[in-house]
Short mmCIF file of C-alpha atoms and ligand atoms in Angstrom, two decimals:
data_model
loop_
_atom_site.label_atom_id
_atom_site.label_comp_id
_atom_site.label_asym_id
_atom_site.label_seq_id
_atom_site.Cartn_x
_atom_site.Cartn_y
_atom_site.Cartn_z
CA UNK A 1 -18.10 18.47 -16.47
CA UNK A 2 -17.92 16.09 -19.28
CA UNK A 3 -17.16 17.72 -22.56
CA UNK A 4 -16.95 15.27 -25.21
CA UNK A 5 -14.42 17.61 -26.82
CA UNK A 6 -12.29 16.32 -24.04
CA UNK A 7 -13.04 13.32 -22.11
CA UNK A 8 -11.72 12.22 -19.09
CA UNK A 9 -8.87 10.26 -18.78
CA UNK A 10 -8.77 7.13 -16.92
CA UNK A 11 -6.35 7.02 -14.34
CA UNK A 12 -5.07 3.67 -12.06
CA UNK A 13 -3.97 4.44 -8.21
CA UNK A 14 -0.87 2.23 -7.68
CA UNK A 15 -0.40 4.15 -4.30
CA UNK A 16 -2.50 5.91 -2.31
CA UNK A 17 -3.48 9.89 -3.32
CA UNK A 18 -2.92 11.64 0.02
CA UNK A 19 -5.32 14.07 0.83
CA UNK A 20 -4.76 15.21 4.87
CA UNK A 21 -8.23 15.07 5.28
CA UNK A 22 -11.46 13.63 7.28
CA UNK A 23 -13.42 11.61 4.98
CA UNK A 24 -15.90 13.53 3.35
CA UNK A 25 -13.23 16.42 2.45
CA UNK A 26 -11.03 14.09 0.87
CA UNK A 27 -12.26 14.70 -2.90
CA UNK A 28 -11.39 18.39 -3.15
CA UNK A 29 -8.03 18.10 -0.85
CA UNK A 30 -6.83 15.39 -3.46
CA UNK A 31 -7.84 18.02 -6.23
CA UNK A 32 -6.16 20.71 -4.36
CA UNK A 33 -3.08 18.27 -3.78
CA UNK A 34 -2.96 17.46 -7.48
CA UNK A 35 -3.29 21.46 -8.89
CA UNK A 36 -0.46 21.85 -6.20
CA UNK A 37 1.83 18.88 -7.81
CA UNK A 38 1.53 19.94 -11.21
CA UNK A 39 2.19 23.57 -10.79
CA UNK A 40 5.46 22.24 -9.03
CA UNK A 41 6.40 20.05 -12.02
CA UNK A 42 5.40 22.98 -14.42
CA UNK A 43 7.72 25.18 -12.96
CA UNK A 44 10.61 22.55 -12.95
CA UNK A 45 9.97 22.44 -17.15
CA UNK A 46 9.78 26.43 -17.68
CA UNK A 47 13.22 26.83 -14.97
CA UNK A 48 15.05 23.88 -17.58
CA UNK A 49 13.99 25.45 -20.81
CA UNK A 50 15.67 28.90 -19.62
CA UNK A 51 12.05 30.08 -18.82
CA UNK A 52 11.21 31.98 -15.50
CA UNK A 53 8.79 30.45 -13.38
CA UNK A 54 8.51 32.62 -10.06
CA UNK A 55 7.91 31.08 -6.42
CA UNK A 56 4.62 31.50 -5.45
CA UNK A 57 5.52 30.67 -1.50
CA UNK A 58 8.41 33.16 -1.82
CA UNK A 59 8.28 35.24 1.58
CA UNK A 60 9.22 38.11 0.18
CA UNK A 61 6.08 39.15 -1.51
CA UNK A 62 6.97 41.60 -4.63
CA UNK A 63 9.19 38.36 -5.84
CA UNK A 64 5.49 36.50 -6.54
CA UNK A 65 3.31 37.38 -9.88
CA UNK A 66 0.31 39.67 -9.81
CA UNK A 67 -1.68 40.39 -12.26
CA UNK A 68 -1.55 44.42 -13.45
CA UNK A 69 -4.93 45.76 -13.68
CA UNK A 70 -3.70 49.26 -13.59
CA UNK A 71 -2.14 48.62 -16.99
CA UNK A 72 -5.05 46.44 -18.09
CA UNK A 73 -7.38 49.75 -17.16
CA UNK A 74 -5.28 52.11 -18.75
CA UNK A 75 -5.25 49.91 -22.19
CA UNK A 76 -9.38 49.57 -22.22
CA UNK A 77 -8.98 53.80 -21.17
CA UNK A 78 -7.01 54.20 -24.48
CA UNK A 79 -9.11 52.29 -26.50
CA UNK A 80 -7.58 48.61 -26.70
CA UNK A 81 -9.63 45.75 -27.46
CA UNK A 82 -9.79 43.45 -24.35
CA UNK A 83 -7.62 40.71 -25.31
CA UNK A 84 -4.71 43.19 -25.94
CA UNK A 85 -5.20 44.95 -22.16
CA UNK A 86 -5.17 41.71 -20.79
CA UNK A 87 -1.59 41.26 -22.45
CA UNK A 88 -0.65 44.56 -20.68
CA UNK A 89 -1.76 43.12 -17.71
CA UNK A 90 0.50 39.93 -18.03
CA UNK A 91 3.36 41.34 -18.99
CA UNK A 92 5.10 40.69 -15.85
CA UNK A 93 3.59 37.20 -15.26
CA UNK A 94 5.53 34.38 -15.48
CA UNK A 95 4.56 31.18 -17.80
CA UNK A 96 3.57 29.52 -15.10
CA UNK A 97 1.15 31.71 -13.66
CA UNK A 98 -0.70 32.25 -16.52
CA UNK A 99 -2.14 29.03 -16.15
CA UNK A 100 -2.13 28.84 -12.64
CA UNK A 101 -3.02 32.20 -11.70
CA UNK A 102 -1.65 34.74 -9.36
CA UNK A 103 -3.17 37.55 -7.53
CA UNK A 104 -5.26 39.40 -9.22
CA UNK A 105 -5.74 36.62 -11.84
CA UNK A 106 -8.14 33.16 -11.87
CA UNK A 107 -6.46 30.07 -12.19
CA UNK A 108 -7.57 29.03 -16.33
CA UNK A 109 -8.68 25.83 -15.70
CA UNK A 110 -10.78 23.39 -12.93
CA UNK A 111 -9.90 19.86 -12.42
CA UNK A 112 -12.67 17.16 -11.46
CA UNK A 113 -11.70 13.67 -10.30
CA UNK A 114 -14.17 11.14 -9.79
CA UNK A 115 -14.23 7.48 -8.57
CA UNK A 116 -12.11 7.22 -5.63
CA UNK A 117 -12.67 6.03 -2.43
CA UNK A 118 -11.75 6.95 0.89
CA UNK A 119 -9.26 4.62 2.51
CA UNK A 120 -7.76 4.75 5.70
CA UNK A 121 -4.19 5.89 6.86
CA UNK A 122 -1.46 3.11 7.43
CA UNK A 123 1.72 2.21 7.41
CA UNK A 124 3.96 -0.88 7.15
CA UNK A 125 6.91 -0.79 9.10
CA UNK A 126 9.79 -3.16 9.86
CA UNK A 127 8.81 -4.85 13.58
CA UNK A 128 12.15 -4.12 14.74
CA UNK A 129 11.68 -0.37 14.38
CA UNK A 130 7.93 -0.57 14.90
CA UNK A 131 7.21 1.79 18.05
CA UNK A 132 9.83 4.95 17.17
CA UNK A 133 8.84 4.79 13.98
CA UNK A 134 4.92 4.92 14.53
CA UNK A 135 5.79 7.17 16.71
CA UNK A 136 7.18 9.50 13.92
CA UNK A 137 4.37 8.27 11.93
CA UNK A 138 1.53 9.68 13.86
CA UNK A 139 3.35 12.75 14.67
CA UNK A 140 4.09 13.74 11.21
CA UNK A 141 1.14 12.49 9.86
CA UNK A 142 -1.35 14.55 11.91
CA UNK A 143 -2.11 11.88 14.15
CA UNK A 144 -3.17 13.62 16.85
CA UNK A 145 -4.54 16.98 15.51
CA UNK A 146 -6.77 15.19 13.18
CA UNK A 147 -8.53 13.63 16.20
CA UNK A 148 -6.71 9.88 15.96
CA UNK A 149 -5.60 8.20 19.25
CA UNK A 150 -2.50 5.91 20.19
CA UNK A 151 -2.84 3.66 22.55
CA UNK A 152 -0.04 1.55 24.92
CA UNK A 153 3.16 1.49 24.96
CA UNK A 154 6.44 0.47 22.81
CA UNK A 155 5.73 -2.37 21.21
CA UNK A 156 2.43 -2.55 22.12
CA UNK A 157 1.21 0.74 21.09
CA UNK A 158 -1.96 1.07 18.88
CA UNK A 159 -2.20 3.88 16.69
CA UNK A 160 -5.15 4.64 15.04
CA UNK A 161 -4.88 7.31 12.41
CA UNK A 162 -8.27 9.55 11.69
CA UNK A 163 -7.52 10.46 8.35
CA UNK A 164 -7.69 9.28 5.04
CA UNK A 165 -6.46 8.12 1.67
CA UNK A 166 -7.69 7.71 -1.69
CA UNK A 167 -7.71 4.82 -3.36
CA UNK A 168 -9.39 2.63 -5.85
CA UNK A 169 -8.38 -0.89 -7.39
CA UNK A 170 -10.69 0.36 -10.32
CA UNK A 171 -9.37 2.96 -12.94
CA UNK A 172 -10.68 6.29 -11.81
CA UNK A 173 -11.64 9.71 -13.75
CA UNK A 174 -9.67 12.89 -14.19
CA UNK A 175 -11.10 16.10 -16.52
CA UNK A 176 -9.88 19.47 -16.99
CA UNK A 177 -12.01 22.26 -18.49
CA UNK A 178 -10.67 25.08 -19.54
CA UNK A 179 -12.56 28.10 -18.06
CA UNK A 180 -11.22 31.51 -19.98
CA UNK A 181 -10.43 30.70 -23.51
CA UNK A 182 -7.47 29.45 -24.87
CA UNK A 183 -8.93 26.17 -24.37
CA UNK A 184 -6.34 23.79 -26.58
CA UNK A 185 -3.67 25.62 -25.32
CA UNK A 186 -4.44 25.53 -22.36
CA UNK A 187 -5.43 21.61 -21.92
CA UNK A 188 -2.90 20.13 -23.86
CA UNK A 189 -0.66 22.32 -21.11
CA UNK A 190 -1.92 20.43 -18.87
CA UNK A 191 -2.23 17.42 -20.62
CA UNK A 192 1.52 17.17 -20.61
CA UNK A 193 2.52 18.08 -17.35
CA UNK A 194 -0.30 15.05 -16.31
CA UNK A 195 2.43 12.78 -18.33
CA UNK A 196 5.45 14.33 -16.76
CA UNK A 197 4.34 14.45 -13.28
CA UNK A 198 2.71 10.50 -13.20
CA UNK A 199 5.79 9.28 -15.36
CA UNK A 200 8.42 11.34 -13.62
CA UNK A 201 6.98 11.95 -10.28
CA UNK A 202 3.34 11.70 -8.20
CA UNK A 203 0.09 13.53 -7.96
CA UNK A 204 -0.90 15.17 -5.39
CA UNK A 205 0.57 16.28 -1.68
CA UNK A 206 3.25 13.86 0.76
CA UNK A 207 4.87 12.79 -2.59
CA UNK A 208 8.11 12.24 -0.91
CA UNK A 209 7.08 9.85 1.45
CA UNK A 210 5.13 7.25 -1.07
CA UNK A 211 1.56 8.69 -1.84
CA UNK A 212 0.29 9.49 -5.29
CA UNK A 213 1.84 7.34 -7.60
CA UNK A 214 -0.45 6.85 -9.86
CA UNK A 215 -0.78 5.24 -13.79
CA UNK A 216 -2.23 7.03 -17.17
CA UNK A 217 -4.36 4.24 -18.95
CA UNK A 218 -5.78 5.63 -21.39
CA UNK A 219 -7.16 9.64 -22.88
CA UNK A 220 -3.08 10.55 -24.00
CA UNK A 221 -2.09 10.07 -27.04
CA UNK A 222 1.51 11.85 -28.73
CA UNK A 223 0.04 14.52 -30.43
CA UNK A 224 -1.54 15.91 -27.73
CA UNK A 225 1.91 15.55 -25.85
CA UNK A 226 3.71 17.67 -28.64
CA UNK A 227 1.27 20.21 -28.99
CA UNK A 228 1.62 20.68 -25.09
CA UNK A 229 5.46 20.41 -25.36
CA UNK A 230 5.02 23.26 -28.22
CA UNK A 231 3.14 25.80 -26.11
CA UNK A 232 5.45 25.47 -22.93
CA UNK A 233 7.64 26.58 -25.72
CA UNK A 234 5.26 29.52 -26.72
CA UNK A 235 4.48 30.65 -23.30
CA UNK A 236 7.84 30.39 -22.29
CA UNK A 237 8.89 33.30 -25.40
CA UNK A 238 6.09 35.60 -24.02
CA UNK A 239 6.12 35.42 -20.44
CA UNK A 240 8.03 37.28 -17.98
CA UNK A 241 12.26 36.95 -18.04
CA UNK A 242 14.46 36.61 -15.01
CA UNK A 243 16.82 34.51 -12.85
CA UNK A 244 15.98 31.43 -11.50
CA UNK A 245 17.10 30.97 -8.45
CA UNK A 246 19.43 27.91 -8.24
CA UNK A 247 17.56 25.95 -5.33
CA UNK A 248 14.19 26.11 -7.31
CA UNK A 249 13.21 22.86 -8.27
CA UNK A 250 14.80 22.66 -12.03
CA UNK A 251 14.43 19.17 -14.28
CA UNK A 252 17.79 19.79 -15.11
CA UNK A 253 20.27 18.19 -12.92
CA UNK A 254 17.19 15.77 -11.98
CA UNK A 255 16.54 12.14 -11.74
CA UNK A 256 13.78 9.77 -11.66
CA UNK A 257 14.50 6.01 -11.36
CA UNK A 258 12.38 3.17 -11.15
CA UNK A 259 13.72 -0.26 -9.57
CA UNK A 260 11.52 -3.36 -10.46
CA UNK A 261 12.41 -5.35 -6.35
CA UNK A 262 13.77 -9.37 -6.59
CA UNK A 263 11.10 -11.28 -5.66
CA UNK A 264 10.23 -11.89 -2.81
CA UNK A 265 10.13 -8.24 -1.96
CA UNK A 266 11.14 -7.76 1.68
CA UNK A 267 8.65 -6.14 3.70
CA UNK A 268 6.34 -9.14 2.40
CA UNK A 269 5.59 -10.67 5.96
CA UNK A 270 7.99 -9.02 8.04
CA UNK A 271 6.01 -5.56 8.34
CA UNK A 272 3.84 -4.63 11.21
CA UNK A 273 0.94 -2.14 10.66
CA UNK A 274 0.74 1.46 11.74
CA UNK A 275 -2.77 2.47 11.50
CA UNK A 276 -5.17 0.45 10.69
CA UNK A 277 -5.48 -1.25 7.45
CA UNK A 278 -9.11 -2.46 6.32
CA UNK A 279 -9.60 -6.25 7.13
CA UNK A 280 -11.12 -6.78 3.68
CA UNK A 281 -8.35 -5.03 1.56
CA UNK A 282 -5.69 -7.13 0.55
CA UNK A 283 -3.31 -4.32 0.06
CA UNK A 284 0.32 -6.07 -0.52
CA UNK A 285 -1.62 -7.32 -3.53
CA UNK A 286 -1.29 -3.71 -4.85
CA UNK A 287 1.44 -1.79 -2.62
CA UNK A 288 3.29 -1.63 0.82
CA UNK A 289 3.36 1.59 1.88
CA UNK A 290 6.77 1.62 3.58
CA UNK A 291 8.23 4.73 2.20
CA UNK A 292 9.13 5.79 5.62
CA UNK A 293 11.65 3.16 6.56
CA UNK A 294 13.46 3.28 3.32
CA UNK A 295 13.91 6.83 3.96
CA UNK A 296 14.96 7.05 7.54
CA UNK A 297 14.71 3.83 9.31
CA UNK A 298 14.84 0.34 8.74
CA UNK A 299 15.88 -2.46 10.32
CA UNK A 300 15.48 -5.07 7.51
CA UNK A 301 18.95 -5.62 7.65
CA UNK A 302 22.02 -3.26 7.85
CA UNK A 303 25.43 -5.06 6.52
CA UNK A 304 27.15 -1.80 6.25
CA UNK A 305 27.66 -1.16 9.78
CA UNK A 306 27.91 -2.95 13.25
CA UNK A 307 24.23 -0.92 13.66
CA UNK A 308 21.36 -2.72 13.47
CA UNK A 309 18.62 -0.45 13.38
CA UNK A 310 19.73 1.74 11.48
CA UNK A 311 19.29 1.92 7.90
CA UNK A 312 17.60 3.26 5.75
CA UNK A 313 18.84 5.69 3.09
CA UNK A 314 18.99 8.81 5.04
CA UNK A 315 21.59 7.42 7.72
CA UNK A 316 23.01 6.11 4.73
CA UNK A 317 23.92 8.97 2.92
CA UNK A 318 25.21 10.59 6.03
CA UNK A 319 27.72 8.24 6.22
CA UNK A 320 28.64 9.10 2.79
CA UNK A 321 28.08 12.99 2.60
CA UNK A 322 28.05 15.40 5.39
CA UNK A 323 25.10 16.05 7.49
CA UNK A 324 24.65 19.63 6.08
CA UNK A 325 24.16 17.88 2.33
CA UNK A 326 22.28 14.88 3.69
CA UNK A 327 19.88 17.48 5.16
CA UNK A 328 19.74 19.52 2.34
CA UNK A 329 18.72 16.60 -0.10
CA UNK A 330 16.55 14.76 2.41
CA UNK A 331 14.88 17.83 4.46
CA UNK A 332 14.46 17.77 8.02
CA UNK A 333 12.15 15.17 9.74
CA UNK A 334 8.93 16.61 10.66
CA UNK A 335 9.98 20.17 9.28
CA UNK A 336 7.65 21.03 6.25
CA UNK A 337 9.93 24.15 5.85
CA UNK A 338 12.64 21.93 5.16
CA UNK A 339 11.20 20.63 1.97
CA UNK A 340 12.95 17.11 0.93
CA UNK A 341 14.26 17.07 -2.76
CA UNK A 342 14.45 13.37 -2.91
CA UNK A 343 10.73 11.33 -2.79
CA UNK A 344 10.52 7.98 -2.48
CA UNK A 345 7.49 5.95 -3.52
CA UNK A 346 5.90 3.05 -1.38
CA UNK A 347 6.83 -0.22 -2.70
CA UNK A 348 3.67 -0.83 -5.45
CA UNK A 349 2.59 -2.86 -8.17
CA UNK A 350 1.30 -2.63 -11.78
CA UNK A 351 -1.40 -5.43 -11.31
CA UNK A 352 -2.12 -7.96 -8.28
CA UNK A 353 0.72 -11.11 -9.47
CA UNK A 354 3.15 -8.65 -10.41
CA UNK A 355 6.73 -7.87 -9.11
CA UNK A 356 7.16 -4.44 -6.76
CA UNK A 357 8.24 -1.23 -7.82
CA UNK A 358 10.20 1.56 -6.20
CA UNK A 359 10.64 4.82 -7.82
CA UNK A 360 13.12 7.35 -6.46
CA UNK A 361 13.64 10.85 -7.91
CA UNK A 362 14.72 14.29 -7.57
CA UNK A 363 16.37 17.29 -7.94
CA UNK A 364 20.28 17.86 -7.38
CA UNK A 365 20.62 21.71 -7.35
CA UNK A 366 24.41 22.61 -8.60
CA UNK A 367 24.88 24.46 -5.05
CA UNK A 368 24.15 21.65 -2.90
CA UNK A 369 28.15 20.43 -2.49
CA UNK A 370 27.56 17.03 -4.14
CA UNK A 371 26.80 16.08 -7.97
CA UNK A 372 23.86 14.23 -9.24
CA UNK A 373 25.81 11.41 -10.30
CA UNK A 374 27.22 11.19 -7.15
CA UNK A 375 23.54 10.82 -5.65
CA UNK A 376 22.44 8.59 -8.04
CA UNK A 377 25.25 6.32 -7.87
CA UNK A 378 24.69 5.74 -3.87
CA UNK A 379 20.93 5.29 -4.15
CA UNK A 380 21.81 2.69 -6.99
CA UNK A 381 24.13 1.02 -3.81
CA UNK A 382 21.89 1.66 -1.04
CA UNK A 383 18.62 0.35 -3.41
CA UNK A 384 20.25 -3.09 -5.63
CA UNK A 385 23.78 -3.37 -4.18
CA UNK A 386 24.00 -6.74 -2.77
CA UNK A 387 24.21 -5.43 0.56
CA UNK A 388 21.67 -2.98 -0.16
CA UNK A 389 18.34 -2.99 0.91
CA UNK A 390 16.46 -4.62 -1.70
CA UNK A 391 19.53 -6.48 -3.11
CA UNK A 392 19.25 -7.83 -6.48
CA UNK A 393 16.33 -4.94 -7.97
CA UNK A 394 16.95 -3.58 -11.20
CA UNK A 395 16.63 -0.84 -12.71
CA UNK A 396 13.65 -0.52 -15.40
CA UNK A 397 13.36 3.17 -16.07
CA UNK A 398 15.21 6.07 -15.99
CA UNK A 399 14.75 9.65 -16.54
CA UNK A 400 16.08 10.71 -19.94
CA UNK A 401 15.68 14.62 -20.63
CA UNK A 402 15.40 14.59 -24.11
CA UNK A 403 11.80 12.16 -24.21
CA UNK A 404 10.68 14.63 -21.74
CA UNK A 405 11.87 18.20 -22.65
CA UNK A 406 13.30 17.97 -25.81
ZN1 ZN B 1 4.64 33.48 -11.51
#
């Protein structure tokens, strides 16, 4: 696919991409994974700029975009040149769609990545918590449909995960190619909602428990940014108008933090392994993928409560907030309908001697019963307070609308 017009950019995996798959699959789940990402982040840009970006999972199936080809027949019938009966045809597609496609039209684009590798499933959790939360683990994972097996009991279990990761410790490909005209338009599109969604977020699927967090190196420059920034804009004007609806993921009322850990990071020699981790991959060189016990379920240490084994920053927010609101913001356990709007990374790192990261964001919706300030202000406790989890981090990045919006 390489066009020298636009050549691939090269990409750095700080976390695993997740991909739900056996092995040999993995490549076009992680591409599937990543369309899905940045179609969610493009919709959160269009809902913030006033623009209408429909739900393509609604249940309700009118609510979703389709594609008119009555109206696109009856314009080449009278005589219109094809471009303009195509613009009949859109009329009621939203911004997003016409990139992403909807029934009855073709996605615009294709995405290729190469040079990843297959790594297997694991997890690092605290010892103290080791066998319910493997447990939890391989269950929401897809430990057992996937064909993996766990072995003995509490403390002792073995569980051996089937599917993979990907991963590589050398920078890796990504190319778009634009496949029905509009081809600037259309990659530079893309091109910034690549930015947004590493900077802001991560690629691909599981994104709220630690995978995809991954690094731009090089292939972006600023133009290419504005120019995308300037046909959001565009497409935005000529797209379909309507209400949002409020618990649509927005980037307004949204935050994205990232929390550089006090060395040395917990977790570093205190974790026990779910899965099985390669014997020749030094991982905590690069991450710990322990997403799941800041979430839920920790026992690191828990000075907020007589409780040992129980912290983590769901409990810790329902101590705060009421469960309805804790639910709300953290979904249910094990309940994909019950999407989570916080995600948590894994604890990672920019280069081998490096400090650890953790980046925390999401979306706040106005109905939810709590503000965003609110939230943020007890993740900032629960994260650097000194009887937090990882007392002493700091923050090093946060989320400021106008460098990403305008
Ligand atoms: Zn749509």
């Amino acid at each position: 696919m390489y066009n020298p017009k636009n050549p691939p950019f090269k990409l750095k995996t700080l976390t695993p991409i997740w991909t739900g798959n056996i092995d040999r699959d993995s490549i076009s789940a992680a591409e599937t994974g990543v369309l899905g990402s940045l179609r969610w982040w493009y919709e959160g840009i269009v809902r913030s700029l006033d623009g209408y970006a429909c739900d393509p999972t609604d249940d309700d199936v009118s609510k979703r975009c389709k594609f008119d080809s009555d109206a696109y027949e009856k314009a080449i019938n009278c005589g219109e040149n094809v471009d303009e009966a195509f613009k009949e045809g859109l009329k009621d597609v939203c911004a997003v769609c016409r990139l992403f496609g909807c029934t009855g039209l073709a996605k615009r684009f294709r995405i290729e990545i190469k040079g990843l590798k297959t790594l297997p499933l694991f997890f690092v959790t605290h010892q103290g918590v080791y066998a319910t939360n493997g447990n939890w683990l391989f269950r929401i994972f897809g430990g057992q449909e996937l064909g993996g097996q766990k072995k003995g009991k509490g403390m002792q279990t073995e569980f051996i995960f089937r599917n993979s990761t990907l991963w590589s410790s050398d920078p890796f490909d990504m190319s778009f190619l634009s496949i029905h005209g509009d081809e600037e338009k259309n990659l530079h599109i893309l091109y910034y909602l690549l930015w947004v969604t590493t900077s802001l977020g991560a690629l691909g699927a599981k994104s709220q428990n630690g995978f995809g967090q991954v690094k731009i190196l090089n292939g972006l420059n600023n133009d290419m940014l504005e120019s995308g920034k300037r046909y959001v804009q565009e497409e935005i004007q000529k797209s379909k108008k309507g209400e949002n609806d409020e618990k649509h993921f927005n980037l307004n009322n949204f935050f994205s933090i990232i929390y550089e850990m006090k060395d040395p990071a917990p977790y570093e020699g205190v974790g026990w392994i779910v899965g099985r981790a390669p014997s020749n991959f030094d991982y905590r060189s690069y991450f710990i993928p322990c997403a799941f016990d800041i979430r839920y379920k920790s026992s690191t240490r828990n000075p907020f409560t007589s409780r040992g084994r129980d912290f983590g920053m769901r409990p810790f927010f329902k101590e705060r907030l009421n469960s309805k609101i804790t639910s709300d913001l953290f979904g249910s356990l094990g309940d994909s309908k019950s999407a989570s709007k916080i995600h948590v990374s894994h604890l990672f790192k920019e280069a081998p001697n490096e400090k650890y990261y953790l980046k925390v964001w999401g979306y706040v919706p106005k109905t939810i019963g709590v503000d965003l300030k609110t939230v943020t202000t007890f993740l900032d406790e629960f994260i650097a307070d000194k009887k937090g989890m990882f007392p002493g981090s700091k923050k090093v990045f946060e989320y400021n609308p106008k460098s990403v919006i305008g």
